[in-house]
PDB file of C-alpha atoms (C1' of nucleotides) in Angstrom:
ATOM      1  CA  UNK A  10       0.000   0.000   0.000  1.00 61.00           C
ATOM      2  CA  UNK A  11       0.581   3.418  -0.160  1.00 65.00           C
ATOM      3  CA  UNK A  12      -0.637   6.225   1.860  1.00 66.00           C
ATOM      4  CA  UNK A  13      -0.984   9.637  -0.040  1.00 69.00           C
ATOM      5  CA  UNK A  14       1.932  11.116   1.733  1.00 76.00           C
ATOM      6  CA  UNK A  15       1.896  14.908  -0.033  1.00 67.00           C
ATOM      7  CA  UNK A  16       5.208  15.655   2.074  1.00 79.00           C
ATOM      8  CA  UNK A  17       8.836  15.758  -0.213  1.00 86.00           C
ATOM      9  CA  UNK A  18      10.100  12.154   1.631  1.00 88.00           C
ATOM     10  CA  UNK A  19      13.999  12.434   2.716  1.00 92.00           C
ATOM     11  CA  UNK A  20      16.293  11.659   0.365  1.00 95.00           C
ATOM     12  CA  UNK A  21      17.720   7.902   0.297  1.00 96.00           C
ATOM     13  CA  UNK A  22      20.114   6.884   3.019  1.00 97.00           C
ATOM     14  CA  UNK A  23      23.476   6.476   1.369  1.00 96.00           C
ATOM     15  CA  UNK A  24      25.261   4.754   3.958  1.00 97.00           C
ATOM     16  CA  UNK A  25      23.888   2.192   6.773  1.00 97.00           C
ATOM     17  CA  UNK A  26      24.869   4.480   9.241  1.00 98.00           C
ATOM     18  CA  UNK A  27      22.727   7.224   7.782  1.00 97.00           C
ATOM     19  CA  UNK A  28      20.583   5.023   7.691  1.00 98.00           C
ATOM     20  CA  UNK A  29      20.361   3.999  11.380  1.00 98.00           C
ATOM     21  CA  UNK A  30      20.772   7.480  12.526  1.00 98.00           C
ATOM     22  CA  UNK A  31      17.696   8.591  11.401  1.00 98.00           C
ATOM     23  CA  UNK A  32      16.248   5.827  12.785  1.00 98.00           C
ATOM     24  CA  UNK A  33      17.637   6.123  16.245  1.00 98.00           C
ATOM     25  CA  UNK A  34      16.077  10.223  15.651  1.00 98.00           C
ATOM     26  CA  UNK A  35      12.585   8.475  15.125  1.00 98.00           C
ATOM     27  CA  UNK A  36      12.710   6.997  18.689  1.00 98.00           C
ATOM     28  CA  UNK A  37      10.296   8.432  21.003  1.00 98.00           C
ATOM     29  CA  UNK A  38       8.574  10.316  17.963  1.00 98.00           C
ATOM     30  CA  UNK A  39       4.734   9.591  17.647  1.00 98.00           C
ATOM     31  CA  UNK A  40       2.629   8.511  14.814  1.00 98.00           C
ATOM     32  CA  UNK A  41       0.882  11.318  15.026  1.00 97.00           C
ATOM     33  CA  UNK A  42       3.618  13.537  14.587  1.00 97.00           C
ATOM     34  CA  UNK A  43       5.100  11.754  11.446  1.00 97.00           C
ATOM     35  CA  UNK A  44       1.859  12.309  10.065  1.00 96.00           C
ATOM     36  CA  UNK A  45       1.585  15.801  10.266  1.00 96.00           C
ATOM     37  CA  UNK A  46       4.914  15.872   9.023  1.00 95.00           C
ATOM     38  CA  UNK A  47       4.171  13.783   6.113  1.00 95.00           C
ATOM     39  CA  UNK A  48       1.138  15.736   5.737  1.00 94.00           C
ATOM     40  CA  UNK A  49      -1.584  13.252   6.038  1.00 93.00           C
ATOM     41  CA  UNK A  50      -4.491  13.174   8.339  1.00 94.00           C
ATOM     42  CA  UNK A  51      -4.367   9.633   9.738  1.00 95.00           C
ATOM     43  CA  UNK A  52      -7.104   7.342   9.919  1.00 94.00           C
ATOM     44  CA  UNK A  53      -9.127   6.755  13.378  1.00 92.00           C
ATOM     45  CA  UNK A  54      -7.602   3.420  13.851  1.00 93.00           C
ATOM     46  CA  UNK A  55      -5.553   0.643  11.670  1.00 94.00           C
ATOM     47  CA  UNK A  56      -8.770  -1.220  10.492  1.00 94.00           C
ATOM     48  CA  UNK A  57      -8.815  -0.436   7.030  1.00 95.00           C
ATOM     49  CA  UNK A  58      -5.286   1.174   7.288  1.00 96.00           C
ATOM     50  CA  UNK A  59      -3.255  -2.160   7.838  1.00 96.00           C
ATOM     51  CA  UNK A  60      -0.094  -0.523   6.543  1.00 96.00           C
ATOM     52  CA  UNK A  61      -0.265   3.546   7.474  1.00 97.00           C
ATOM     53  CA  UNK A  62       2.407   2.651  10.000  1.00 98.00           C
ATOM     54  CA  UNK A  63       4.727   0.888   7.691  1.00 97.00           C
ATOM     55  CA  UNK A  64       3.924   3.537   5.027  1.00 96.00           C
ATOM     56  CA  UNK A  65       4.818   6.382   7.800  1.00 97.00           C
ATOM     57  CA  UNK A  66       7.862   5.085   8.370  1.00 98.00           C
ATOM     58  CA  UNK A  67       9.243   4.083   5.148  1.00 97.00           C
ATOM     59  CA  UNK A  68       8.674   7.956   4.224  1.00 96.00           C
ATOM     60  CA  UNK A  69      10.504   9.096   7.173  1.00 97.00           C
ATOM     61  CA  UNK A  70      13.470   7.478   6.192  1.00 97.00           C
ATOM     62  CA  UNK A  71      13.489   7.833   2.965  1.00 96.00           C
ATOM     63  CA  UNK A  72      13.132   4.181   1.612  1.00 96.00           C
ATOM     64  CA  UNK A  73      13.224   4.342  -2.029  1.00 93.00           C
ATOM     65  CA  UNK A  74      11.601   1.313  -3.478  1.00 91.00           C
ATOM     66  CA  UNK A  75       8.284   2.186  -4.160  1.00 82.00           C
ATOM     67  CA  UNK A  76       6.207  -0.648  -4.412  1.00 79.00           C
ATOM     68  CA  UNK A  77       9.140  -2.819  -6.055  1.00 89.00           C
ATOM     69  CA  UNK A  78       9.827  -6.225  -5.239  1.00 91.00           C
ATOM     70  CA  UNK A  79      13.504  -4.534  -4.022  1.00 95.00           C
ATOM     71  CA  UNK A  80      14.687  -3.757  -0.475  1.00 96.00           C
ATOM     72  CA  UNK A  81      13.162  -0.629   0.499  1.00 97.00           C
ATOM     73  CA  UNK A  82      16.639   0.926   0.377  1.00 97.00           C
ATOM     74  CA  UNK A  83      17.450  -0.121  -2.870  1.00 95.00           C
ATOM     75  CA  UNK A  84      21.264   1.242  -2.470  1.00 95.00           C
ATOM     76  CA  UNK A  85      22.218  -0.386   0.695  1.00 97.00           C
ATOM     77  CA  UNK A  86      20.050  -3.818   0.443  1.00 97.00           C
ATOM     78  CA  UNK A  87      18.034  -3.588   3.769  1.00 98.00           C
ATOM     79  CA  UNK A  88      14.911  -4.254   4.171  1.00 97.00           C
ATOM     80  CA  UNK A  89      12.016  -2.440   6.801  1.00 98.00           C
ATOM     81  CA  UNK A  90       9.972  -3.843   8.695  1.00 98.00           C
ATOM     82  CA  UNK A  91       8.027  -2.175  11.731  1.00 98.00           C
ATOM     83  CA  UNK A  92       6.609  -3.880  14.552  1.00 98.00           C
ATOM     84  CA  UNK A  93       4.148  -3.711  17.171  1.00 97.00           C
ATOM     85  CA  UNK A  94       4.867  -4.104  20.477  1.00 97.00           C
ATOM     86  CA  UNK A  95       2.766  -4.777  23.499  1.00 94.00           C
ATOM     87  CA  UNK A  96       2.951  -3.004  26.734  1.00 86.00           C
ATOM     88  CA  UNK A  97       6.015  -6.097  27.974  1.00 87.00           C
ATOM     89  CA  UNK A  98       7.831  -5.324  24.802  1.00 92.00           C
ATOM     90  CA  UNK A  99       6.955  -8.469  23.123  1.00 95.00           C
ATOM     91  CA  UNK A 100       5.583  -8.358  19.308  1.00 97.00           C
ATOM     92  CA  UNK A 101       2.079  -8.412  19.434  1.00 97.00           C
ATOM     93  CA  UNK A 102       2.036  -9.858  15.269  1.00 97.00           C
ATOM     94  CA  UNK A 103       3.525 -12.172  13.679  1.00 98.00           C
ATOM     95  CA  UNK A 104       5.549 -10.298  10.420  1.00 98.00           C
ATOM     96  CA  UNK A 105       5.025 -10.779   6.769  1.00 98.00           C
ATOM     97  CA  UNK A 106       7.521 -11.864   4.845  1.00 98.00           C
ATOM     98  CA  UNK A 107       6.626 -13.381   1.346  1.00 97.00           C
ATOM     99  CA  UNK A 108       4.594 -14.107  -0.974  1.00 96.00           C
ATOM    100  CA  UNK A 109       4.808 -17.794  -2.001  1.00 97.00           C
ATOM    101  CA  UNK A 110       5.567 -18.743  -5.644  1.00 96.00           C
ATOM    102  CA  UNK A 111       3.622 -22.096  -5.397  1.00 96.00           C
ATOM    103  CA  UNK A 112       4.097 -23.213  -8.415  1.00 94.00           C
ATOM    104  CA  UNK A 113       7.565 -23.817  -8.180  1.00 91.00           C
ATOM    105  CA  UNK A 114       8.731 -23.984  -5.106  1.00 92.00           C
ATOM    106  CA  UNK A 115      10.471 -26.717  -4.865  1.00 88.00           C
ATOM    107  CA  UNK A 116      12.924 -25.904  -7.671  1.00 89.00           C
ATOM    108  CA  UNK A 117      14.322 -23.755  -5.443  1.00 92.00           C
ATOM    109  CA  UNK A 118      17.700 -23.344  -2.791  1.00 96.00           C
ATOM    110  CA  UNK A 119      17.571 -21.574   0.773  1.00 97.00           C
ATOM    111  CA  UNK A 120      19.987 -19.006  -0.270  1.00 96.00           C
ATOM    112  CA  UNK A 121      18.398 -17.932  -3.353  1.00 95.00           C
ATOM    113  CA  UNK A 122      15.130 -17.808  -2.383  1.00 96.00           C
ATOM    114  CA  UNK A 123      13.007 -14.656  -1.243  1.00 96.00           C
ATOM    115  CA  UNK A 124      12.443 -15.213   1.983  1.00 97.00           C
ATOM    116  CA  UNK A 125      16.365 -15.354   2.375  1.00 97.00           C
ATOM    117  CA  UNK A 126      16.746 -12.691   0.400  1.00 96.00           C
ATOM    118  CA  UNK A 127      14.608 -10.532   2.378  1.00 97.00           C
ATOM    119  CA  UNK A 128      15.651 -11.423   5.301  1.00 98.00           C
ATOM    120  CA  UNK A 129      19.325 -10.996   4.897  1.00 98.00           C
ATOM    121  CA  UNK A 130      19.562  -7.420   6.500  1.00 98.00           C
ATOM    122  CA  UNK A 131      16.915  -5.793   8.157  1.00 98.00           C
ATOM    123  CA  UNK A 132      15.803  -2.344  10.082  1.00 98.00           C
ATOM    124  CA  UNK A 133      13.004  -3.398  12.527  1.00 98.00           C
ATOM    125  CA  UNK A 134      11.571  -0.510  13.369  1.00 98.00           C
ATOM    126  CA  UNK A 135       9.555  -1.065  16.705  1.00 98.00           C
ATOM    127  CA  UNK A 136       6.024   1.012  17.275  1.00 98.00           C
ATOM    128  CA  UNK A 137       3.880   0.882  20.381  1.00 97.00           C
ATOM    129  CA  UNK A 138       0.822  -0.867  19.437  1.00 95.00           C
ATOM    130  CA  UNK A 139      -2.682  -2.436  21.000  1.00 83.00           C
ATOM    131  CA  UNK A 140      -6.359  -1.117  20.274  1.00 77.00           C
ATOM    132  CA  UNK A 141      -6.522   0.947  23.968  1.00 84.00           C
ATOM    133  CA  UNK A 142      -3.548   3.031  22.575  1.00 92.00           C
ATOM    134  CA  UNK A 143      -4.591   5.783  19.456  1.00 95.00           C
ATOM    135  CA  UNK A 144      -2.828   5.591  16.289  1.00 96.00           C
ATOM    136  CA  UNK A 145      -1.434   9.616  16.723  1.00 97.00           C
ATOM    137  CA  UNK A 146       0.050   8.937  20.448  1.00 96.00           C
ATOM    138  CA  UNK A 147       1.910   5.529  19.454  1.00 97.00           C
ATOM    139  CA  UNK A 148       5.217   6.117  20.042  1.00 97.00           C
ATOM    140  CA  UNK A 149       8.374   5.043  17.666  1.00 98.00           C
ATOM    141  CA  UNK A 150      10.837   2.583  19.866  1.00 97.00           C
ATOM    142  CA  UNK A 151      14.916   1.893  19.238  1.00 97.00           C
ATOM    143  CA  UNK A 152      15.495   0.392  15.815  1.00 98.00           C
ATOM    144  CA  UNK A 153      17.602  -2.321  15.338  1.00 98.00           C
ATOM    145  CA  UNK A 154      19.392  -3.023  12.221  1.00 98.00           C
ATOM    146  CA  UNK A 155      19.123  -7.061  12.004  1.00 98.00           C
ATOM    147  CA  UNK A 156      20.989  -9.788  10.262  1.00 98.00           C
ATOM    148  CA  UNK A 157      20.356 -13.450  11.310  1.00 98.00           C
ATOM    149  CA  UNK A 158      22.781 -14.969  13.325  1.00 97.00           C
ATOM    150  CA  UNK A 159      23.967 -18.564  12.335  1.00 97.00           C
ATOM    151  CA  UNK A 160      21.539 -19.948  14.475  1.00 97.00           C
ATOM    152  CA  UNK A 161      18.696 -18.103  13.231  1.00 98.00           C
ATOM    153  CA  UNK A 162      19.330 -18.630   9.784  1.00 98.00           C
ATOM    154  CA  UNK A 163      19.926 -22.231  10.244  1.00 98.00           C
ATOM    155  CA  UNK A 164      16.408 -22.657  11.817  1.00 98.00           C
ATOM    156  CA  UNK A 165      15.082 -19.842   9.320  1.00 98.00           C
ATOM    157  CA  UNK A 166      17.010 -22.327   6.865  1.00 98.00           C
ATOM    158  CA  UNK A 167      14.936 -25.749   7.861  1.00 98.00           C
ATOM    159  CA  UNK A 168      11.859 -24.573   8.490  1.00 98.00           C
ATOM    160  CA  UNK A 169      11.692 -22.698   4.848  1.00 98.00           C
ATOM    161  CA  UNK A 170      13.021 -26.347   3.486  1.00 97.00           C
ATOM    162  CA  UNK A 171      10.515 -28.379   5.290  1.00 97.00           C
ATOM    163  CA  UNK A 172       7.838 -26.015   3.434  1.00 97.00           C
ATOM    164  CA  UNK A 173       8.824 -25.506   0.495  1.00 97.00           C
ATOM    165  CA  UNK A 174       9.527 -28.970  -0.232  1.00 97.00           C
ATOM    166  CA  UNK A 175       5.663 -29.884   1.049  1.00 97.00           C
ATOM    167  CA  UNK A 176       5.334 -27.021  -1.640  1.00 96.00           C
ATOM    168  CA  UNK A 177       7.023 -28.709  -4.391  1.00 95.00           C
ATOM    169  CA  UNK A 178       5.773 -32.280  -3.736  1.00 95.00           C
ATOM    170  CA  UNK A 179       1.845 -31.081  -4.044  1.00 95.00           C
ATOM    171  CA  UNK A 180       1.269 -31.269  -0.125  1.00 96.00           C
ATOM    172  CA  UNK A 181      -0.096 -28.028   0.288  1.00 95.00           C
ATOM    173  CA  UNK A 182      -3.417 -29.268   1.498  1.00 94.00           C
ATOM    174  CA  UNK A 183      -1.492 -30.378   4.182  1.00 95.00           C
ATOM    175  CA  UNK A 184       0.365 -27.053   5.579  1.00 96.00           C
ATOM    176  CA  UNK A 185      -1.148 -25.515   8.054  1.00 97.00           C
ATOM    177  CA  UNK A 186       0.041 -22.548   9.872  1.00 98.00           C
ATOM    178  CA  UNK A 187       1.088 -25.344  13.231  1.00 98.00           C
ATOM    179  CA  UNK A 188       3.956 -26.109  11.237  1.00 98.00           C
ATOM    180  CA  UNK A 189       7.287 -24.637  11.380  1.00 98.00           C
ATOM    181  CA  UNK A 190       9.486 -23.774  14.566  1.00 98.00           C
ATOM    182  CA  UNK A 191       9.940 -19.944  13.078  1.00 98.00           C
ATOM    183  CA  UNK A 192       8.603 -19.634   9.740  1.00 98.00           C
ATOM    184  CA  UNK A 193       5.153 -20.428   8.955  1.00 98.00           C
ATOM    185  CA  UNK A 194       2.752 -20.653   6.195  1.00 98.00           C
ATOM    186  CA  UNK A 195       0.031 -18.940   6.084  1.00 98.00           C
ATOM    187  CA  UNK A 196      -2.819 -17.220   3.562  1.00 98.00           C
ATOM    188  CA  UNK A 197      -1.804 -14.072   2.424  1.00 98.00           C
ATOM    189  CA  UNK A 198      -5.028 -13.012  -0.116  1.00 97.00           C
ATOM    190  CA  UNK A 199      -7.577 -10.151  -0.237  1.00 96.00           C
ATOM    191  CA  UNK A 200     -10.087 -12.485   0.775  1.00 97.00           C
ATOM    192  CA  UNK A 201     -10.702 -16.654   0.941  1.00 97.00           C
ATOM    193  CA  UNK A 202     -11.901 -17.005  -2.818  1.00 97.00           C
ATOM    194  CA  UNK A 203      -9.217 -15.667  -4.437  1.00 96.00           C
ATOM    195  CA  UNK A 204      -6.997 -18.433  -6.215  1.00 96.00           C
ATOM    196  CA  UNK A 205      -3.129 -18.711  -7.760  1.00 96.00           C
ATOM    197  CA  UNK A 206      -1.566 -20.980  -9.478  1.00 95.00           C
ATOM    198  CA  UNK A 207      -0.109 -24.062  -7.676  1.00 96.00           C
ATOM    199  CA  UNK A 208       0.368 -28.023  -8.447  1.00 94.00           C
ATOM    200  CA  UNK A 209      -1.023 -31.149  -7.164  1.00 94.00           C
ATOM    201  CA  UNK A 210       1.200 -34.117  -6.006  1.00 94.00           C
ATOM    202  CA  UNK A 211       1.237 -35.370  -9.546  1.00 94.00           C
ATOM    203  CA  UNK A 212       2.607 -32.048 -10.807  1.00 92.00           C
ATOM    204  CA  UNK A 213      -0.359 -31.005 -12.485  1.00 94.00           C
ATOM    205  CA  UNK A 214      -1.558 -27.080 -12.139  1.00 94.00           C
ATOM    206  CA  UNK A 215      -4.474 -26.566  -9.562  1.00 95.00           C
ATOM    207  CA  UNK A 216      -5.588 -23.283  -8.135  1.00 96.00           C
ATOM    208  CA  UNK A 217      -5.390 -22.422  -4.650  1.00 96.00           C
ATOM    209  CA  UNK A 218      -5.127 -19.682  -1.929  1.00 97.00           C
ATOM    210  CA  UNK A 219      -2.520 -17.817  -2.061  1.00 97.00           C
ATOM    211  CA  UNK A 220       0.051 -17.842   0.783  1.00 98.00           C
ATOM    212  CA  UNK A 221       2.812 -16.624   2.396  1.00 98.00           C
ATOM    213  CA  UNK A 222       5.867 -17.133   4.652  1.00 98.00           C
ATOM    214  CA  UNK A 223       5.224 -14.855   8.156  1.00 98.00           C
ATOM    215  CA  UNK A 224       7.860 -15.187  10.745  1.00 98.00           C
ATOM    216  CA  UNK A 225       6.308 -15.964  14.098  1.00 98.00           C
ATOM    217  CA  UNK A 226       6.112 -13.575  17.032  1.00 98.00           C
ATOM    218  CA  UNK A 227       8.385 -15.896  19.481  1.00 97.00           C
ATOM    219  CA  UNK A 228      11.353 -15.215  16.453  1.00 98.00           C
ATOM    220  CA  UNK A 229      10.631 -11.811  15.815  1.00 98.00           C
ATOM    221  CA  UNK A 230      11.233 -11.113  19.802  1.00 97.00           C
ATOM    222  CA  UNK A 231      14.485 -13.491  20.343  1.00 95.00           C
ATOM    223  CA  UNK A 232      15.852 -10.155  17.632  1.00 94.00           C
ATOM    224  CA  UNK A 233      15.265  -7.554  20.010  1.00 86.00           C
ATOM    225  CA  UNK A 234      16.334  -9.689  23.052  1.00 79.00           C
ATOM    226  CA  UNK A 235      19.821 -10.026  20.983  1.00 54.00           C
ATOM    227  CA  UNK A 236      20.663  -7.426  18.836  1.00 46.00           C
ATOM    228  CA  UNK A 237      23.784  -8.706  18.251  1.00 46.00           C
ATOM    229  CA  UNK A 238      22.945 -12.018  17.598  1.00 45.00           C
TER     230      UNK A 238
ATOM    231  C1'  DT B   4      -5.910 -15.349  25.237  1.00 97.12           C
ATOM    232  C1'  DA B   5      -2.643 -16.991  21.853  1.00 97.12           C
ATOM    233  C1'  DT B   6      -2.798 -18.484  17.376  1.00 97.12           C
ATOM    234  C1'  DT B   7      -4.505 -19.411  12.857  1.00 97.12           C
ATOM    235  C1'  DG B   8      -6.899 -18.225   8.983  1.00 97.12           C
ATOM    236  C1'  DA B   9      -8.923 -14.098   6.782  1.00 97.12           C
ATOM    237  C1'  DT B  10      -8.822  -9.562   5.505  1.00 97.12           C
ATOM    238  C1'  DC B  11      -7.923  -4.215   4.161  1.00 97.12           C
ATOM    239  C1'  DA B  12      -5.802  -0.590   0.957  1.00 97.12           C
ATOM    240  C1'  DT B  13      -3.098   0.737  -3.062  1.00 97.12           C
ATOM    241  C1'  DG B  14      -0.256   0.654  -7.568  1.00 97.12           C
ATOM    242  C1'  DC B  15       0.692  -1.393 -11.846  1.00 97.12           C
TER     243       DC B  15
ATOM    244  C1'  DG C   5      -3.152 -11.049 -10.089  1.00 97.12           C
ATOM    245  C1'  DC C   6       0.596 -10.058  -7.399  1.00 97.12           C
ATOM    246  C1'  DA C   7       3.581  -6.996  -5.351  1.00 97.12           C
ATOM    247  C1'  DT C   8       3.914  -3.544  -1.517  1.00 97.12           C
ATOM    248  C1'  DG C   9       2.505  -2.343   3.630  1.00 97.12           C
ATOM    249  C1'  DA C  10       0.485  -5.205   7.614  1.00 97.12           C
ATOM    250  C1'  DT C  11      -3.561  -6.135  11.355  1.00 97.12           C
ATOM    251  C1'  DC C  12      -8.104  -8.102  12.166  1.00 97.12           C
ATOM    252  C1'  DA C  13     -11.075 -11.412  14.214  1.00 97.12           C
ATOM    253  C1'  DA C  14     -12.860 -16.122  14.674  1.00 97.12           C
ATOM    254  C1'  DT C  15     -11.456 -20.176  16.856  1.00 97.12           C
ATOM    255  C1'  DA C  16      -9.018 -23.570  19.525  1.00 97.12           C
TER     256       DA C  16
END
DNA sequence: TATTGATCATGC
DNA sequence: GCATGATCAATA
């Protein structure tokens, strides 16, 4: 999505460090004052305004890829992602990753696929969240620019294996959400009767929900827990 | 109440 | 339709 931000955005961040400063700036900022700086008048919730946060953010620092399927700073290769946090400082969502190419997803390695890619260097971007608290007076946390540590990525690693290869074989009907330790499956679709293109176990083209890879909310927390890990 | 499955908005 | 940005809300 994107918001109609009437604002002049930043220019791109040439330099990860640039990049992270004006992150760190953003802490303790509010929603609502992004918006006014972006010069939007923000919704009176998130309801039907899933990504005004992301979109918010993204502007403030400048993040250049514009609806590409490219890192959102196309120069330095990281990806953003914000998050919401609960009062304990725990995610309160699991995050997004994906979209699934279901038709061939089994012809693929770890290292070359998407969800590697995108996950390969990333500026989580924390944000206050939860229904009591308004959208303007949620308040920006301390970013944390993110690469998975061997141990992640190795359990990143098996978990996007163990799926994708259900994937490839025609199993789909069988992934639910339950499975994987980290990275899960689920639908990612405007609504339940939409349909891509996917294969049954003999290889033949079916159509099916769409899905995606989300990472769950017990991951996403072990990366502000260890920054450095 | 945590989690899974479903959904909302927008651009091309 | 699929990519971007995610959160909602029914259910277990």
């Amino acid at each position: 999505m994107r918001a109609a931000l009437k604002a002049t955005a930043p220019a791109a961040p040439r330099t990860e460090a640039q990049l992270l400063a004006r992150a760190h700036a953003l802490a303790g900022r509010t929603i609502g004052e992004l918006g006014g700086e972006a010069g939007i008048a923000l919704p009176p919730d998130t309801r039907r305004d899933k990504g005004i946060i992301g979109d918010l953010v993204e502007w403030a620092l400048g993040a250049d890829a514009g609806g590409a399927d490219a890192p959102d700073f196309t120069e330095l290769g990281v990806e953003l992602k914000t998050i919401p946090l609960g009062p304990g400082g725990k995610p309160k969502e699991s995050t997004f990753v994906c979209t699934i190419h279901l038709d061939d997803a089994g012809d693929l390695e770890w290292a070359q696929s998407r969800a590697c890619r995108k996950l390969a260097r990333v500026l989580w971007v924390p944000v206050e969240a939860g229904p009591e608290l308004p959208l303007a007076q949620r308040r920006i946390g301390a970013a944390v620019l993110w690469t998975p540590s061997e141990a992640q990525e190795a359990a990143l690693r098996a978990d996007w294996e163990e799926l994708s290869g259900l994937i490839g074989e025609g199993q789909l009907d069988q992934i639910t959400a339950h499975l994987g330790a980290c990275l899960q499956v689920r639908p990612k679709a405007a609504n339940a009767r939409v349909r891509g293109n996917a294969r049954d176990a003999g290889g033949a083209p079916v159509r099916t929900l769409p899905r995606g890879f989300y990472l769950r909310t017990s991951f996403t927390a072990s990366v502000f827990a260890e920054p450095d890990a």
